[in-house]
CSV table of C-alpha atoms and ligand atoms in Angstrom, one decimal:
chain,number,residue,atom,x,y,z
A,1,UNK,CA,23.0,-1.0,19.5
A,2,UNK,CA,21.6,2.0,19.2
A,3,UNK,CA,19.1,1.0,17.0
A,4,UNK,CA,17.4,-1.1,20.0
A,5,UNK,CA,17.7,0.9,23.1
A,6,UNK,CA,15.0,1.2,25.3
A,7,UNK,CA,16.6,4.5,25.9
A,8,UNK,CA,15.5,7.3,23.6
A,9,UNK,CA,13.1,10.0,25.6
A,10,UNK,CA,12.0,11.4,22.5
A,11,UNK,CA,8.7,11.4,22.4
A,12,UNK,CA,6.6,11.3,18.5
A,13,UNK,CA,5.7,15.0,17.5
A,14,UNK,CA,2.8,16.5,19.0
A,15,UNK,CA,0.5,16.7,15.8
A,16,UNK,CA,1.6,12.9,13.9
A,17,UNK,CA,-1.6,10.9,12.7
A,18,UNK,CA,-1.7,7.3,14.1
A,19,UNK,CA,-3.3,5.3,12.0
A,20,UNK,CA,-4.5,2.1,10.3
A,21,UNK,CA,-5.1,1.0,6.6
A,22,UNK,CA,-6.8,-0.7,4.5
A,23,UNK,CA,-8.2,-1.2,1.1
A,24,UNK,CA,-11.9,-1.2,-0.9
A,25,UNK,CA,-12.1,-4.8,-2.2
A,26,UNK,CA,-9.4,-5.8,0.4
A,27,UNK,CA,-12.3,-5.1,3.2
A,28,UNK,CA,-16.0,-3.9,1.7
A,29,UNK,CA,-17.7,-7.3,0.4
A,30,UNK,CA,-21.0,-6.3,-2.1
A,31,UNK,CA,-18.1,-5.7,-4.7
A,32,UNK,CA,-21.5,-5.2,-7.5
A,33,UNK,CA,-24.2,-3.5,-5.1
A,34,UNK,CA,-26.5,-0.1,-5.5
A,35,UNK,CA,-24.8,-0.3,-9.8
A,36,UNK,CA,-21.4,-0.5,-8.4
A,37,UNK,CA,-19.3,-2.6,-11.6
A,38,UNK,CA,-16.7,-4.9,-11.6
A,39,UNK,CA,-12.6,-4.9,-10.5
A,40,UNK,CA,-10.2,-6.9,-12.8
A,41,UNK,CA,-10.0,-8.3,-9.0
A,42,UNK,CA,-14.3,-9.8,-8.5
A,43,UNK,CA,-13.3,-11.1,-11.9
A,44,UNK,CA,-9.9,-12.4,-10.9
A,45,UNK,CA,-10.5,-13.9,-7.8
A,46,UNK,CA,-13.5,-15.5,-9.2
A,47,UNK,CA,-11.7,-17.5,-12.1
A,48,UNK,CA,-10.5,-21.1,-10.7
A,49,UNK,CA,-7.1,-21.7,-8.8
A,50,UNK,CA,-6.0,-18.1,-9.1
A,51,UNK,CA,-6.9,-17.5,-5.3
A,52,UNK,CA,-6.0,-19.5,-1.7
A,53,UNK,CA,-9.1,-21.8,-1.2
A,54,UNK,CA,-11.5,-20.3,-4.2
A,55,UNK,CA,-11.6,-17.6,-1.8
A,56,UNK,CA,-13.0,-14.0,-3.4
A,57,UNK,CA,-14.5,-10.5,-1.6
A,58,UNK,CA,-17.3,-11.0,-2.2
A,59,UNK,CA,-18.1,-11.0,1.2
A,60,UNK,CA,-15.2,-9.7,3.2
A,61,UNK,CA,-15.2,-8.1,6.0
A,62,UNK,CA,-18.7,-6.4,5.6
A,63,UNK,CA,-17.2,-3.4,5.6
A,64,UNK,CA,-19.1,-2.1,2.8
A,65,UNK,CA,-22.7,-3.0,4.8
A,66,UNK,CA,-21.8,-2.2,8.3
A,67,UNK,CA,-19.3,0.8,7.8
A,68,UNK,CA,-21.1,2.7,10.5
A,69,UNK,CA,-19.6,0.1,13.7
A,70,UNK,CA,-16.1,0.5,11.6
A,71,UNK,CA,-16.0,3.7,12.0
A,72,UNK,CA,-17.2,3.5,15.9
A,73,UNK,CA,-14.5,0.7,16.7
A,74,UNK,CA,-11.7,3.2,14.6
A,75,UNK,CA,-12.7,6.2,17.9
A,76,UNK,CA,-12.9,3.7,20.3
A,77,UNK,CA,-9.2,2.4,18.8
A,78,UNK,CA,-8.3,6.0,19.2
A,79,UNK,CA,-7.2,6.7,15.8
A,80,UNK,CA,-6.7,9.8,14.6
A,81,UNK,CA,-6.0,9.1,11.2
A,82,UNK,CA,-7.2,6.2,9.2
A,83,UNK,CA,-6.8,5.5,5.2
A,84,UNK,CA,-8.6,3.5,3.3
A,85,UNK,CA,-9.3,3.8,-0.9
A,86,UNK,CA,-12.0,4.3,-2.7
A,87,UNK,CA,-13.4,1.1,-5.4
A,88,UNK,CA,-13.6,3.4,-9.0
A,89,UNK,CA,-15.9,0.9,-10.1
A,90,UNK,CA,-18.3,2.1,-8.1
A,91,UNK,CA,-18.4,5.7,-8.9
A,92,UNK,CA,-17.5,5.0,-11.9
A,93,UNK,CA,-19.5,1.8,-13.2
A,94,UNK,CA,-17.6,1.5,-16.6
A,95,UNK,CA,-14.6,3.0,-15.5
A,96,UNK,CA,-14.8,6.2,-17.2
A,97,UNK,CA,-18.1,8.5,-18.3
A,98,UNK,CA,-21.2,8.3,-16.2
A,99,UNK,CA,-21.2,8.6,-12.2
A,100,UNK,CA,-22.5,6.4,-9.9
A,101,UNK,CA,-24.5,8.5,-7.0
A,102,UNK,CA,-24.7,6.1,-4.7
A,103,UNK,CA,-21.5,4.6,-5.1
A,104,UNK,CA,-20.5,8.3,-4.1
A,105,UNK,CA,-22.5,8.8,-2.0
A,106,UNK,CA,-21.1,5.7,0.4
A,107,UNK,CA,-18.0,6.9,0.4
A,108,UNK,CA,-19.2,10.6,1.4
A,109,UNK,CA,-20.7,9.1,4.4
A,110,UNK,CA,-18.0,7.3,5.7
A,111,UNK,CA,-16.2,11.0,5.1
A,112,UNK,CA,-18.7,12.4,7.0
A,113,UNK,CA,-18.5,9.7,10.1
A,114,UNK,CA,-14.7,10.1,10.3
A,115,UNK,CA,-15.2,13.8,10.6
A,116,UNK,CA,-17.5,13.5,12.5
A,117,UNK,CA,-15.0,11.8,15.0
A,118,UNK,CA,-12.3,13.3,14.6
A,119,UNK,CA,-10.0,10.6,12.4
A,120,UNK,CA,-8.8,12.0,10.1
A,121,UNK,CA,-9.3,10.6,6.0
A,122,UNK,CA,-6.4,9.9,4.1
A,123,UNK,CA,-7.5,8.6,0.9
A,124,UNK,CA,-6.2,6.4,-1.8
A,125,UNK,CA,-7.9,6.6,-5.5
A,126,UNK,CA,-6.4,3.4,-6.7
A,127,UNK,CA,-5.7,0.5,-4.4
A,128,UNK,CA,-5.6,-2.2,-7.1
A,129,UNK,CA,-9.1,-2.3,-8.4
A,130,UNK,CA,-9.7,-1.4,-12.1
A,131,UNK,CA,-12.9,-1.7,-13.3
A,132,UNK,CA,-13.6,-4.5,-15.9
A,133,UNK,CA,-14.4,-2.6,-18.5
A,134,UNK,CA,-11.4,-0.8,-18.1
A,135,UNK,CA,-9.4,-3.6,-18.8
A,136,UNK,CA,-11.4,-4.8,-21.5
A,137,UNK,CA,-10.1,-1.5,-23.3
A,138,UNK,CA,-6.8,-3.1,-22.7
A,139,UNK,CA,-6.7,-2.0,-18.7
A,140,UNK,CA,-3.0,-0.2,-18.2
A,141,UNK,CA,-1.6,-1.1,-20.9
A,142,UNK,CA,-3.5,1.6,-22.9
A,143,UNK,CA,-2.1,5.2,-23.8
A,144,UNK,CA,-5.6,7.3,-22.8
A,145,UNK,CA,-5.6,5.3,-19.2
A,146,UNK,CA,-4.3,7.4,-17.8
A,147,UNK,CA,-6.2,10.1,-19.0
A,148,UNK,CA,-8.9,8.3,-17.9
A,149,UNK,CA,-7.7,7.3,-13.9
A,150,UNK,CA,-7.3,11.7,-14.5
A,151,UNK,CA,-10.9,11.7,-15.2
A,152,UNK,CA,-12.2,9.8,-12.3
A,153,UNK,CA,-9.2,11.6,-9.7
A,154,UNK,CA,-11.3,14.6,-11.4
A,155,UNK,CA,-14.4,13.1,-9.9
A,156,UNK,CA,-13.2,11.9,-6.4
A,157,UNK,CA,-11.6,15.7,-6.1
A,158,UNK,CA,-15.2,17.8,-6.3
A,159,UNK,CA,-17.2,15.6,-4.3
A,160,UNK,CA,-15.0,15.4,-1.5
A,161,UNK,CA,-12.2,16.8,-1.2
A,162,UNK,CA,-13.4,19.6,1.1
A,163,UNK,CA,-13.2,16.8,4.0
A,164,UNK,CA,-10.1,15.6,3.1
A,165,UNK,CA,-7.0,16.6,3.5
A,166,UNK,CA,-4.5,13.6,2.4
A,167,UNK,CA,-5.1,11.9,-1.1
A,168,UNK,CA,-2.9,9.3,-2.7
A,169,UNK,CA,-3.2,8.8,-6.4
A,170,UNK,CA,-1.3,5.2,-6.0
A,171,UNK,CA,-0.9,2.8,-3.9
A,172,UNK,CA,2.4,0.3,-4.7
A,173,UNK,CA,2.5,0.9,-8.5
A,174,UNK,CA,5.0,-1.7,-8.2
A,175,UNK,CA,2.7,-4.3,-7.8
A,176,UNK,CA,0.7,-3.6,-9.6
A,177,UNK,CA,3.2,-4.5,-12.7
A,178,UNK,CA,4.8,-6.5,-11.7
A,179,UNK,CA,2.6,-9.3,-10.2
A,180,UNK,CA,0.2,-8.1,-12.2
A,181,UNK,CA,1.4,-7.8,-15.1
A,182,UNK,CA,4.8,-9.6,-15.5
A,183,UNK,CA,4.3,-12.5,-13.0
A,184,UNK,CA,0.6,-12.7,-13.6
A,185,UNK,CA,0.2,-13.6,-9.8
A,186,UNK,CA,-2.4,-10.5,-9.3
A,187,UNK,CA,-5.0,-9.0,-11.5
A,188,UNK,CA,-5.3,-9.0,-14.4
A,189,UNK,CA,-3.3,-11.9,-14.0
A,190,UNK,CA,-0.9,-11.7,-17.3
A,191,UNK,CA,2.6,-13.0,-17.7
A,192,UNK,CA,3.7,-10.2,-20.2
A,193,UNK,CA,7.4,-9.3,-20.4
A,194,UNK,CA,6.9,-6.8,-23.2
A,195,UNK,CA,3.8,-4.4,-21.9
A,196,UNK,CA,5.6,-4.8,-18.6
A,197,UNK,CA,7.8,-1.3,-18.9
A,198,UNK,CA,4.7,0.7,-20.5
A,199,UNK,CA,2.5,-0.5,-17.8
A,200,UNK,CA,4.7,1.3,-15.2
A,201,UNK,CA,5.0,3.9,-17.6
A,202,UNK,CA,0.9,5.0,-17.5
A,203,UNK,CA,1.1,4.8,-13.6
A,204,UNK,CA,3.6,7.6,-13.7
A,205,UNK,CA,1.3,9.2,-16.7
A,206,UNK,CA,-1.7,8.7,-14.4
A,207,UNK,CA,-0.1,9.5,-11.0
A,208,UNK,CA,1.3,12.4,-13.1
A,209,UNK,CA,-1.4,13.8,-14.8
A,210,UNK,CA,-4.2,13.1,-11.1
A,211,UNK,CA,-1.5,15.3,-9.1
A,212,UNK,CA,-2.4,17.9,-12.6
A,213,UNK,CA,-6.1,17.9,-11.4
A,214,UNK,CA,-5.4,17.8,-7.9
A,215,UNK,CA,-3.1,21.1,-8.2
A,216,UNK,CA,-6.0,22.7,-10.0
A,217,UNK,CA,-8.7,21.8,-7.9
A,218,UNK,CA,-7.6,20.9,-4.8
A,219,UNK,CA,-6.8,22.6,-1.5
A,220,UNK,CA,-5.0,19.7,0.8
A,221,UNK,CA,-2.1,17.1,-0.3
A,222,UNK,CA,-1.6,14.7,-2.8
A,223,UNK,CA,1.4,11.7,-2.9
A,224,UNK,CA,1.7,8.1,-3.5
A,225,UNK,CA,2.4,5.3,-1.8
A,226,UNK,CA,5.3,2.8,-2.8
A,227,UNK,CA,6.3,-0.4,-1.4
A,228,UNK,CA,10.2,-0.4,-0.1
A,229,UNK,CA,12.0,-3.0,0.8
A,230,UNK,CA,15.9,-2.3,1.1
A,231,UNK,CA,18.1,-4.9,-0.5
A,232,UNK,CA,20.6,-6.4,0.8
A,233,UNK,CA,23.9,-8.6,-0.9
A,234,UNK,CA,23.5,-12.0,-0.1
A,235,UNK,CA,27.2,-12.7,0.3
A,236,UNK,CA,30.4,-10.0,-0.3
A,237,UNK,CA,30.5,-12.0,-3.7
A,238,UNK,CA,30.4,-9.3,-6.9
A,239,UNK,CA,27.8,-11.5,-8.4
A,240,UNK,CA,25.3,-10.9,-5.5
A,241,UNK,CA,26.3,-7.2,-5.3
A,242,UNK,CA,25.7,-6.0,-8.6
A,243,UNK,CA,21.7,-9.1,-8.2
A,244,UNK,CA,21.4,-6.8,-5.1
A,245,UNK,CA,21.8,-3.5,-6.9
A,246,UNK,CA,20.0,-4.3,-10.0
A,247,UNK,CA,17.0,-5.6,-7.6
A,248,UNK,CA,17.2,-2.2,-5.3
A,249,UNK,CA,16.6,-0.5,-9.5
A,250,UNK,CA,13.5,-3.1,-9.4
A,251,UNK,CA,11.8,-3.1,-6.8
A,252,UNK,CA,12.7,0.5,-4.7
A,253,UNK,CA,13.5,2.9,-7.9
A,254,UNK,CA,11.7,2.0,-10.6
A,255,UNK,CA,8.9,4.8,-9.9
A,256,UNK,CA,10.7,7.1,-7.4
A,257,UNK,CA,14.0,7.9,-9.6
A,258,UNK,CA,11.6,8.4,-12.7
A,259,UNK,CA,9.5,10.0,-10.4
A,260,UNK,CA,11.9,12.7,-8.7
A,261,UNK,CA,15.0,12.8,-9.8
A,262,UNK,CA,13.1,12.7,-13.7
A,263,UNK,CA,14.6,9.5,-15.3
A,264,UNK,CA,14.6,6.0,-14.6
A,265,UNK,CA,17.9,4.2,-13.1
A,266,UNK,CA,19.7,2.7,-15.8
A,267,UNK,CA,19.5,-1.1,-14.2
A,268,UNK,CA,15.9,-1.4,-15.2
A,269,UNK,CA,17.7,-1.1,-19.3
A,270,UNK,CA,19.6,-4.0,-17.7
A,271,UNK,CA,16.4,-5.9,-16.9
A,272,UNK,CA,13.9,-5.7,-19.8
A,273,UNK,CA,17.0,-5.2,-22.1
A,274,UNK,CA,14.8,-5.1,-25.5
A,275,UNK,CA,12.1,-4.9,-23.8
A,276,UNK,CA,12.9,-1.6,-22.7
A,277,UNK,CA,11.2,1.3,-24.9
A,278,UNK,CA,12.6,4.5,-25.7
A,279,UNK,CA,10.0,7.3,-23.5
A,280,UNK,CA,9.7,10.3,-24.5
A,281,UNK,CA,11.6,12.8,-23.5
A,282,UNK,CA,8.4,14.9,-23.1
A,283,UNK,CA,6.8,12.2,-21.1
A,284,UNK,CA,9.7,12.0,-19.0
A,285,UNK,CA,9.0,15.9,-18.0
A,286,UNK,CA,5.4,15.2,-16.8
A,287,UNK,CA,6.1,13.1,-14.7
A,288,UNK,CA,8.8,14.7,-13.3
A,289,UNK,CA,7.5,16.4,-10.1
A,290,UNK,CA,8.0,16.1,-6.6
A,291,UNK,CA,4.8,14.9,-4.5
A,292,UNK,CA,3.6,16.6,-1.4
A,293,UNK,CA,4.4,13.6,0.2
A,294,UNK,CA,5.7,10.1,-0.2
A,295,UNK,CA,3.6,6.7,1.5
A,296,UNK,CA,6.7,4.4,2.5
A,297,UNK,CA,5.0,0.7,3.2
A,298,UNK,CA,6.6,-1.4,4.9
A,299,UNK,CA,7.1,-4.7,5.6
A,300,UNK,CA,10.3,-6.5,4.8
A,301,UNK,CA,13.9,-6.4,3.6
A,302,UNK,CA,15.8,-8.3,0.3
A,303,UNK,CA,18.6,-10.5,0.8
A,304,UNK,CA,19.6,-11.0,-2.7
A,305,UNK,CA,21.8,-13.4,-4.6
A,306,UNK,CA,22.3,-14.0,-8.5
A,307,UNK,CA,21.3,-16.3,-10.2
A,308,UNK,CA,21.0,-16.4,-14.1
A,309,UNK,CA,18.2,-18.8,-13.8
A,310,UNK,CA,15.5,-15.8,-13.0
A,311,UNK,CA,14.9,-15.0,-16.3
A,312,UNK,CA,13.8,-11.6,-15.8
A,313,UNK,CA,16.3,-10.3,-13.2
A,314,UNK,CA,19.2,-12.9,-12.9
A,315,UNK,CA,18.8,-12.4,-9.1
A,316,UNK,CA,16.3,-13.8,-6.1
A,317,UNK,CA,15.6,-13.6,-2.9
A,318,UNK,CA,16.8,-16.0,-0.3
A,319,UNK,CA,15.6,-16.1,3.3
A,320,UNK,CA,18.0,-15.9,5.8
A,321,UNK,CA,18.9,-19.0,7.9
A,322,UNK,CA,17.0,-18.3,10.8
A,323,UNK,CA,15.9,-15.5,10.9
A,324,UNK,CA,12.8,-14.8,12.2
A,325,UNK,CA,9.9,-14.0,9.7
A,326,UNK,CA,5.7,-13.5,9.3
A,327,UNK,CA,3.6,-16.2,7.7
A,328,UNK,CA,4.1,-14.9,4.3
A,329,UNK,CA,8.2,-15.9,5.2
A,330,UNK,CA,9.1,-12.5,5.0
A,331,UNK,CA,11.9,-11.7,7.3
A,332,UNK,CA,11.2,-9.5,10.6
A,333,UNK,CA,13.9,-6.4,10.1
A,334,UNK,CA,13.0,-3.8,12.0
A,335,UNK,CA,16.3,-1.6,11.6
A,336,UNK,CA,15.4,-1.8,7.4
A,337,UNK,CA,12.2,1.0,8.3
A,338,UNK,CA,15.1,3.3,9.5
A,339,UNK,CA,17.1,2.5,6.6
A,340,UNK,CA,14.2,3.0,4.2
A,341,UNK,CA,13.1,6.2,6.1
A,342,UNK,CA,16.8,8.2,6.4
A,343,UNK,CA,17.4,6.6,2.3
A,344,UNK,CA,14.6,8.5,0.9
A,345,UNK,CA,16.5,11.8,1.9
A,346,UNK,CA,19.5,10.9,0.7
A,347,UNK,CA,18.5,10.0,-2.1
A,348,UNK,CA,15.8,12.0,-3.3
A,349,UNK,CA,16.4,14.8,-0.5
A,350,UNK,CA,13.4,16.4,2.0
A,351,UNK,CA,10.0,15.1,1.1
A,352,UNK,CA,7.6,14.3,4.4
A,353,UNK,CA,6.5,11.5,5.0
A,354,UNK,CA,4.4,8.9,5.9
A,355,UNK,CA,4.4,5.2,6.7
A,356,UNK,CA,1.1,4.7,5.1
A,357,UNK,CA,1.6,1.0,5.7
A,358,UNK,CA,3.6,-1.7,8.1
A,359,UNK,CA,2.5,-4.4,9.7
A,360,UNK,CA,2.5,-8.4,9.6
A,361,UNK,CA,0.9,-12.0,9.2
A,362,UNK,CA,0.9,-14.7,11.9
A,363,UNK,CA,-1.5,-17.3,12.7
A,364,UNK,CA,-3.1,-15.9,15.8
A,365,UNK,CA,-3.6,-17.6,18.5
A,366,UNK,CA,-7.7,-19.1,19.0
A,367,UNK,CA,-10.4,-16.6,19.9
A,368,UNK,CA,-11.0,-18.0,23.7
A,369,UNK,CA,-13.0,-15.6,25.7
A,370,UNK,CA,-12.6,-13.1,23.9
A,371,UNK,CA,-9.6,-12.6,23.7
A,372,UNK,CA,-6.7,-13.2,20.6
A,373,UNK,CA,-2.9,-12.7,21.7
A,374,UNK,CA,-1.3,-11.6,19.0
A,375,UNK,CA,2.0,-11.1,20.7
A,376,UNK,CA,4.4,-11.2,17.9
A,377,UNK,CA,2.1,-9.0,16.0
A,378,UNK,CA,2.7,-5.7,18.9
A,379,UNK,CA,6.2,-6.7,18.7
A,380,UNK,CA,6.4,-6.2,15.6
A,381,UNK,CA,4.7,-3.1,15.4
A,382,UNK,CA,6.7,-2.4,18.1
A,383,UNK,CA,10.1,-2.6,17.2
A,384,UNK,CA,9.5,-0.8,14.2
A,385,UNK,CA,7.2,2.0,15.8
A,386,UNK,CA,11.5,2.3,17.6
A,387,UNK,CA,12.8,2.1,13.5
A,388,UNK,CA,10.0,4.7,12.5
A,389,UNK,CA,11.5,7.1,15.8
A,390,UNK,CA,15.2,6.7,15.1
A,391,UNK,CA,14.7,8.3,12.2
A,392,UNK,CA,12.9,11.3,13.7
A,393,UNK,CA,15.7,11.7,15.5
A,394,UNK,CA,17.9,12.0,13.0
A,395,UNK,CA,15.9,15.0,11.5
A,396,UNK,CA,14.0,12.8,8.9
A,397,UNK,CA,10.2,14.8,7.9
A,398,UNK,CA,7.6,11.9,9.2
A,399,UNK,CA,4.2,12.8,9.8
A,400,UNK,CA,2.4,10.2,10.7
A,401,UNK,CA,2.1,6.2,11.0
A,402,UNK,CA,-1.0,3.3,9.5
A,403,UNK,CA,-0.6,-0.5,10.5
A,404,UNK,CA,-1.6,-2.5,8.2
A,405,UNK,CA,-4.1,-3.4,8.6
A,406,UNK,CA,-7.3,-2.9,11.2
A,407,UNK,CA,-8.7,-6.2,10.1
A,408,UNK,CA,-8.3,-9.6,9.0
A,409,UNK,CA,-8.6,-8.5,5.0
A,410,UNK,CA,-8.9,-10.2,2.0
A,411,UNK,CA,-5.0,-10.9,2.0
A,412,UNK,CA,-5.6,-10.6,-2.3
A,413,UNK,CA,-3.5,-13.8,-3.6
A,414,UNK,CA,-3.5,-15.5,-0.3
A,415,UNK,CA,-7.5,-14.8,0.0
A,416,UNK,CA,-8.4,-14.7,4.5
A,417,UNK,CA,-5.3,-17.5,4.8
A,418,UNK,CA,-3.4,-14.7,5.7
A,419,UNK,CA,-3.8,-12.3,8.7
A,420,UNK,CA,-2.4,-8.6,9.1
A,421,UNK,CA,-5.5,-7.4,11.5
A,422,UNK,CA,-5.9,-5.9,14.3
A,423,UNK,CA,-9.6,-6.2,14.5
A,424,UNK,CA,-10.4,-10.5,13.9
A,425,UNK,CA,-14.1,-11.0,12.1
A,426,UNK,CA,-15.4,-14.6,12.5
A,427,UNK,CA,-16.2,-15.8,9.6
A,428,UNK,CA,-20.1,-16.5,10.2
A,429,UNK,CA,-21.0,-12.9,11.9
A,430,UNK,CA,-19.1,-10.7,10.9
A,431,UNK,CA,-18.4,-10.0,14.1
A,432,UNK,CA,-15.7,-7.6,15.9
A,433,UNK,CA,-13.2,-8.2,17.8
A,434,UNK,CA,-9.8,-6.5,19.8
A,435,UNK,CA,-7.1,-8.3,19.3
A,436,UNK,CA,-4.1,-7.4,22.3
A,437,UNK,CA,-2.4,-5.6,19.8
A,438,UNK,CA,-5.3,-3.9,19.0
A,439,UNK,CA,-5.9,-2.7,22.7
A,440,UNK,CA,-2.0,-2.2,22.8
A,441,UNK,CA,-1.9,0.2,20.0
A,442,UNK,CA,-4.8,2.3,21.6
A,443,UNK,CA,-2.4,2.5,24.8
A,444,UNK,CA,0.1,3.6,22.7
A,445,UNK,CA,-1.1,6.3,21.2
A,446,UNK,CA,-2.7,7.4,24.5
A,447,UNK,CA,0.8,8.1,25.5
A,448,UNK,CA,2.1,10.0,21.9
A,449,UNK,CA,4.6,7.3,21.9
A,450,UNK,CA,6.7,4.6,24.1
B,1,LIG,C1,0.7,-4.3,0.7
B,1,LIG,O1,1.4,-5.7,-0.3
B,1,LIG,C2,0.0,-4.0,-0.2
B,1,LIG,O2,-0.4,-3.0,-0.5
B,1,LIG,C3,-1.9,-4.3,0.8
B,1,LIG,O3,-2.4,-5.1,0.1
B,1,LIG,C4,-1.2,-6.2,1.5
B,1,LIG,O4,-2.8,-6.6,2.0
B,1,LIG,C5,-0.1,-6.0,2.4
B,1,LIG,O5,0.7,-5.4,2.2
B,1,LIG,C6,0.0,-7.3,2.6
B,1,LIG,O6,0.0,-8.1,2.2
B,1,LIG,O7,10.8,-10.2,-2.5
B,1,LIG,O8,9.7,-10.3,-4.4
B,1,LIG,O9,8.6,-11.5,-2.6
B,1,LIG,C7,2.9,-5.4,0.0
B,1,LIG,C8,4.3,-5.4,-0.7
B,1,LIG,C9,5.5,-6.2,-2.7
B,1,LIG,C10,5.7,-6.7,0.0
B,1,LIG,C11,6.7,-7.7,-2.9
B,1,LIG,C12,6.4,-8.0,-0.4
B,1,LIG,C13,8.1,-9.2,-1.7
B,1,LIG,C14,9.0,-9.3,-3.0
B,1,LIG,N1,5.2,-6.1,-1.4
B,1,LIG,N2,7.2,-7.4,-1.5
B,1,LIG,S1,8.9,-10.8,-3.3
């Protein structure tokens, strides 16, 4: 089959960005240093029973202290781009109001160091760590939350837009909405079905408000990053087909349809019933607007079975038999990346794309004589890069690829039990060690492709 052919002679475009991605709470540690305000993730992780093994981001990768060493590692890896996020509460400890200069300076220094090494910064404004002070005012349920976000965005844009060419407003608003406010497995840990559609709506309005600020003050490109996973019916039955279509609307189209087409998918009204509000037309019009690019976070696909006991969706994901999986239980399915990239163009037209996250968790063999032979990760990255190349070969405007993740880090509800990194971090001293995947990626970048 063409998709896995090793003979496709194409190279990646010369200006293609080769990156790795991280997020603030997952790597920085010292979450309250230098006047920072606590985030909802700090709060959540310190509640008993929320995170596997009682882990927290208190130390994480120690990147807050070791950022200079870490930028040197990125340079050694040969990255041409680095995607990171800013902790809102380091910059605005109360979420709005007074700016904490020390927090802003941390990111200025980081950005300067990246630029000195010729590494293009891609800055995510929001990777889930809302200031706790704003949560106490209602968080994303509050109608003022889009304005809070726009004010925060303005502070960052004014401070660093001269050195940051690529901006992402929100990382995966779906994850903020569903695990955070419907399932309660992510901060702020709510299970509030009636509030869920409004949370999503406020996130979209927040994105739009930040883009408006950016159009006035910024000089480069701004987009958002969404988690996409193509959904397949588990059987040919009509019920399973309907279930897959619903889950596709729920996960893949909830945010992109209103943004790029101007209206929510009709399936959402079916899914939420009486909990689906009648959103005003002027707000939908404000949301509707083409970003400069879309960031695609791709990990896996969904195989979907109709299931009436699933209250909200009437559908659930099943594990395909005998399919290879990562330790997250996610099926390894590279063809889904090609399909996702082509599907975006088909549904929404030509929008520049970046793969802002792609990667896998595996149990790495022990660190022996300084070597971690994570062959499964190399294989995952290699097959997904081929899948990306297939989309490029069909003319998709794909501009860069970011491995999730640079480091083993705080994997949210899973704590440190799940490892996505190309770089291992020693849990006692924080010593960094390149896994085989890091060496492999370095050589891949050097060659400019396969
Ligand atoms: C990303 O989210 C995050 O941006 C990043 O911070 C995180 O560390 C990384 O991935 C690894 O987890 O079939 O219902 O189980 C991942 C987004 C969304 C991917 C939900 C898996 C499974 C949906 N995830 N999806 S379900």
